[in-house]
Amino acid sequence: MPVGDRGRQQRSIATREALVLAAGRVFARMTYAEARLKDISEDAQVSPGSMYFHFGNKKDFALAVLDHEQERMKQVLTEVTGSDDRGLDKLLRLGGGLGELISSDVVVQGGIKLSSQPGTDFGSHSSAPYFQWIEITRTIIDAGIRDGSINPEIDSQVYAVIFNEMFVGAQVIAELADSWQSLPARIQDLKPVLEKLLSSPRTGSASSIPGRSAT
């Protein structure tokens, strides 16, 4: 590729990244209905013509932010699952890592705000990830059951839902309290509760098990 073409391509990539970052900031601080393309172009310091070259309308920006949100969250997942930790430790690290990400990444924050707003039509971009994360969590719990770090008597599907409900609950409260700044601390506070709920009898004291009949 000629040097000039390579330079133009790099500038185009940088402009697109700046626009996505700006869109994340805009959607994090105002509703989708309130946000204007002008807000995004001004935040990114990109001309309207250059903006329209990359994104045709506001919905294109929203979908890009939602996609980038999931990409960045999956990066945390990849780091956690690539370790030699046991299942329970991976699950706790995943919660902590996602909490840190959400508290500091404006694109992720913008995606969360978009996916939780009524009256928007982003299809599976906004709803499907919640159920995908339940399945991801179930897989980690199953691995923990196999390696002995998680109680084999629990129902992994039930506990995957519980884990995600606890995480999303902490996330919502942190958003309302201080725009997610307290989320890492809130997730840390949940750690002993999750350990008590999930630990194998061989590694810790397990509580009563929801989702299973007494025998």
mmCIF file of N, CA and C in Angstrom, residues 13 33 50 73-74 90-91 93 95 103 109 111 115 118 132 151 157-160 178 182 185 187-188 198 200:
data_model
loop_
_atom_site.group_PDB
_atom_site.id
_atom_site.type_symbol
_atom_site.label_atom_id
_atom_site.label_comp_id
_atom_site.label_asym_id
_atom_site.label_seq_id
_atom_site.Cartn_x
_atom_site.Cartn_y
_atom_site.Cartn_z
ATOM 1 N N ILE A 13 -9.315 5.654 10.342
ATOM 2 C CA ILE A 13 -9.550 4.803 11.512
ATOM 3 C C ILE A 13 -9.570 5.647 12.782
ATOM 4 N N ALA A 33 -32.958 10.157 22.796
ATOM 5 C CA ALA A 33 -33.861 11.136 22.184
ATOM 6 C C ALA A 33 -33.285 12.547 22.243
ATOM 7 N N SER A 50 -17.127 14.906 7.565
ATOM 8 C CA SER A 50 -16.333 13.734 7.927
ATOM 9 C C SER A 50 -17.153 12.764 8.763
ATOM 10 N N MET A 73 -16.172 -5.514 26.883
ATOM 11 C CA MET A 73 -16.514 -6.430 27.968
ATOM 12 C C MET A 73 -15.984 -7.834 27.668
ATOM 13 N N LYS A 74 -16.030 -8.240 26.406
ATOM 14 C CA LYS A 74 -15.517 -9.563 26.038
ATOM 15 C C LYS A 74 -13.996 -9.622 26.199
ATOM 16 N N LYS A 90 -12.383 -17.348 38.745
ATOM 17 C CA LYS A 90 -12.637 -16.689 37.458
ATOM 18 C C LYS A 90 -13.929 -15.888 37.506
ATOM 19 N N LEU A 91 -14.946 -16.450 38.119
ATOM 20 C CA LEU A 91 -16.230 -15.758 38.198
ATOM 21 C C LEU A 91 -16.100 -14.466 39.003
ATOM 22 N N ARG A 93 -13.305 -12.774 39.557
ATOM 23 C CA ARG A 93 -12.452 -11.855 38.795
ATOM 24 C C ARG A 93 -13.221 -11.206 37.660
ATOM 25 N N GLY A 95 -16.451 -10.497 37.581
ATOM 26 C CA GLY A 95 -17.272 -9.435 38.157
ATOM 27 C C GLY A 95 -16.452 -8.207 38.492
ATOM 28 N N SER A 103 -16.851 1.417 35.364
ATOM 29 C CA SER A 103 -16.636 2.652 36.131
ATOM 30 C C SER A 103 -15.742 3.650 35.407
ATOM 31 N N GLN A 109 -20.189 2.831 29.260
ATOM 32 C CA GLN A 109 -21.267 3.538 29.966
ATOM 33 C C GLN A 109 -22.357 3.991 29.000
ATOM 34 N N GLY A 111 -23.114 2.599 26.162
ATOM 35 C CA GLY A 111 -23.846 1.413 25.733
ATOM 36 C C GLY A 111 -24.856 0.953 26.764
ATOM 37 N N SER A 115 -28.942 0.707 26.176
ATOM 38 C CA SER A 115 -29.666 -0.567 26.252
ATOM 39 C C SER A 115 -30.770 -0.556 27.292
ATOM 40 N N PRO A 118 -36.173 3.009 27.533
ATOM 41 C CA PRO A 118 -37.401 2.614 26.844
ATOM 42 C C PRO A 118 -37.599 3.437 25.572
ATOM 43 N N GLN A 132 -26.740 -13.505 26.811
ATOM 44 C CA GLN A 132 -25.451 -14.108 26.485
ATOM 45 C C GLN A 132 -24.555 -14.160 27.712
ATOM 46 N N ASN A 151 -19.774 -25.526 44.533
ATOM 47 C CA ASN A 151 -20.613 -26.593 45.088
ATOM 48 C C ASN A 151 -21.305 -27.388 43.971
ATOM 49 N N GLN A 157 -27.579 -23.010 36.054
ATOM 50 C CA GLN A 157 -28.408 -22.036 35.340
ATOM 51 C C GLN A 157 -29.047 -21.047 36.317
ATOM 52 N N VAL A 158 -29.576 -21.571 37.418
ATOM 53 C CA VAL A 158 -30.187 -20.706 38.434
ATOM 54 C C VAL A 158 -29.156 -19.727 38.988
ATOM 55 N N TYR A 159 -27.964 -20.215 39.276
ATOM 56 C CA TYR A 159 -26.952 -19.354 39.878
ATOM 57 C C TYR A 159 -26.343 -18.384 38.876
ATOM 58 N N ALA A 160 -26.332 -18.757 37.608
ATOM 59 C CA ALA A 160 -25.891 -17.809 36.584
ATOM 60 C C ALA A 160 -26.839 -16.619 36.525
ATOM 61 N N ASP A 178 -23.567 7.608 41.697
ATOM 62 C CA ASP A 178 -22.383 8.418 41.360
ATOM 63 C C ASP A 178 -21.830 8.117 39.973
ATOM 64 N N SER A 182 -18.676 4.117 42.109
ATOM 65 C CA SER A 182 -18.628 3.214 43.264
ATOM 66 C C SER A 182 -18.818 1.755 42.878
ATOM 67 N N ALA A 185 -16.237 -0.927 44.178
ATOM 68 C CA ALA A 185 -16.378 -1.185 45.614
ATOM 69 C C ALA A 185 -17.630 -1.998 45.901
ATOM 70 N N ILE A 187 -19.042 -4.184 43.892
ATOM 71 C CA ILE A 187 -18.773 -5.560 43.472
ATOM 72 C C ILE A 187 -17.874 -6.253 44.495
ATOM 73 N N GLN A 188 -16.910 -5.520 45.024
ATOM 74 C CA GLN A 188 -16.043 -6.086 46.056
ATOM 75 C C GLN A 188 -16.853 -6.474 47.288
ATOM 76 N N LEU A 198 -21.595 -19.909 46.580
ATOM 77 C CA LEU A 198 -21.098 -20.800 45.534
ATOM 78 C C LEU A 198 -20.040 -21.796 45.980
ATOM 79 N N SER A 200 -17.626 -24.629 47.142
ATOM 80 C CA SER A 200 -17.754 -26.057 47.394
ATOM 81 C C SER A 200 -17.578 -26.321 48.880
#
